[in-house]
Phi, psi and omega in degrees: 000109139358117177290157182262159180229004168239113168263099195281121174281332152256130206283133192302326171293340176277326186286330189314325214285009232204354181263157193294317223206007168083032195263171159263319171274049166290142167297141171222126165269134207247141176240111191270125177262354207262323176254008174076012182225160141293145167198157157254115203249190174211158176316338205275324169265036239208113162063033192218143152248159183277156196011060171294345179233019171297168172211133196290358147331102195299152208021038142217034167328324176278341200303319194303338210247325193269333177278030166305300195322305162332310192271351193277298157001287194307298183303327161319331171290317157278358172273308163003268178321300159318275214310325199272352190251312184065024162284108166348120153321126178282171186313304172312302167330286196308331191293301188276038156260319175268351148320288173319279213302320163318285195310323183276012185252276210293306183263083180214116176326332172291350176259319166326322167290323183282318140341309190294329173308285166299317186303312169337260205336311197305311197270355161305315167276298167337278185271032163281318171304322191291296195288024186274359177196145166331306188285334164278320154343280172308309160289329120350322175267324196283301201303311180320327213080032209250104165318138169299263251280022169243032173263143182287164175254149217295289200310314162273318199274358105002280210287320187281306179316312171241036147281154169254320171330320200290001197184141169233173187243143183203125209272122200303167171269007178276350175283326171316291163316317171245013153293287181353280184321333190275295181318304184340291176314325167265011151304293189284005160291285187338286172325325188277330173284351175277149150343041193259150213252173160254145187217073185308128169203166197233182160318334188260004207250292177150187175241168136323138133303161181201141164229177183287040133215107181276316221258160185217161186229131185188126161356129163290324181255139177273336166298346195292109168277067153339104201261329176236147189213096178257206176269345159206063147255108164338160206050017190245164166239126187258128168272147139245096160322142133276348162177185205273356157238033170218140145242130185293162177194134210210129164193174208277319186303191232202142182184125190299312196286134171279350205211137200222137156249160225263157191224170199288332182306308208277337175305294204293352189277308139017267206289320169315319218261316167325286192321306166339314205250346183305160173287297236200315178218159165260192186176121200226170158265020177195141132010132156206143204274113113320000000 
């Protein structure tokens, strides 16, 4: 058996739910908002990088992306079910739905980037601190295990540091991975203190959207000037599309009612904040004017 090398950071059953008819080689048209265009894919080709979850570990390079596969299994079972009921999640649903929105917010190349960002920016200052004087120089190198007489001399190795042409910083991807992994759980603790409402809808009603970043987050008051925005910060509402006529909406206030049907407003107020929040495309069964 063949290792897999196409790693969806959105799991191909979940992008099906967003296709006419739940196929995986269903057509989805897709809107590149970075290039301004349209094309037509299907889930399987959609929203994966090759080996995106390896890991250099020998004969287990693969491992992180096949039990992934495994756990996705599960969750599949429970989106199913919802979909086909259109019934409120039992605790067990509600658990592997908020699995999920943890999984697809952290393991997507747009929280990768921003990470790769910060480790940058970190080892940037770091060694601007190591070269600000010889003498930290040189001990810094020492701390290392670096013999003086293999220390570089400060003055080219100065030189060399602040051309940037000459060399980029690139953050491994096993760091990612288990930063990722680690988070999860506490993520989806953060996600379980919130509301979450169900948001029903049909053919006569419209659809959900799904982009390669399904969950978006956004002030409940558009006055709220928020300067930072998370997973528990109070006033904010996080959307999920669940398929193209059901979406989660999760949020600290509190409403006896559990299941809401959906109005043409509240889809396009949805589907803007998908669109918003997407990396790079969107996705849909039909064509939509953005």
């Amino acid at each position: 058996m063949s290792n897999p090398i196409k790693h969806h950071y959105i799991s191909k059953f979940y992008l099906k739910n967003f296709t006419k008819s739940g196929g995986s080689k269903q057509t989805l048209f897709a809107y590149d908002k970075v290039k301004n265009k349209y094309f037509k894919s299907n889930p399987k080709d959609i929203c994966y990088i090759k080996n995106f979850n390896k890991i250099s570990f020998p004969g287990k390079e693969y491992i992180v992306e096949t039990e992934q596969a495994k756990i996705e299994s599960v969750l599949a079972i429970s989106f199913k079910e919802i979909i086909e009921t259109k019934q409120y999640p039992n605790d067990e649903q509600l658990i592997h739905i908020l699995n999920f929105i943890a999984l697809v917010s952290l393991r997507n190349p747009k929280t990768r980037a921003i990470f790769d960002k910060l480790y940058t920016d970190i080892a940037d200052k770091l060694m601007s601190m190591t070269m600000s004087s010889e003498k930290i120089y040189k001990d810094q190198c020492l701390q290392a295990g670096i013999k003086e007489e293999d220390i570089i001399p400060y003055e080219k190795q100065k030189k060399f540091i602040e051309d940037k042409s000459r060399y980029t910083l690139e953050i491994n991807q096993e760091v990612h991975i288990k930063s990722e992994l680690k988070a999860i759980e506490d993520l989806v603790d953060i996600l379980y203190q919130r509301n979450w409402y169900l948001i029903v809808s049909d053919e006569t009603i419209g659809e959900f959207i799904i982009s390669d970043y399904p969950v978006s987050i956004a002030p409940l008051n558009k006055s709220d000037n928020l300067q930072h925005i998370g997973f528990g910060i109070r006033n904010t509402e996080v959307c999920f599309p669940i398929s193209k006529y059901l979406a989660f909406i999760g949020v600290f206030e509190d409403n006896k009612q559990k299941k809401f049907i959906a109005t043409k407003d509240i889809i396009n107020k949805i589907n803007k904040a998908t669109y918003d929040f997407a990396n790079k495309q969107v996705f849909s069964t039909k064509k939509i004017e953005f």
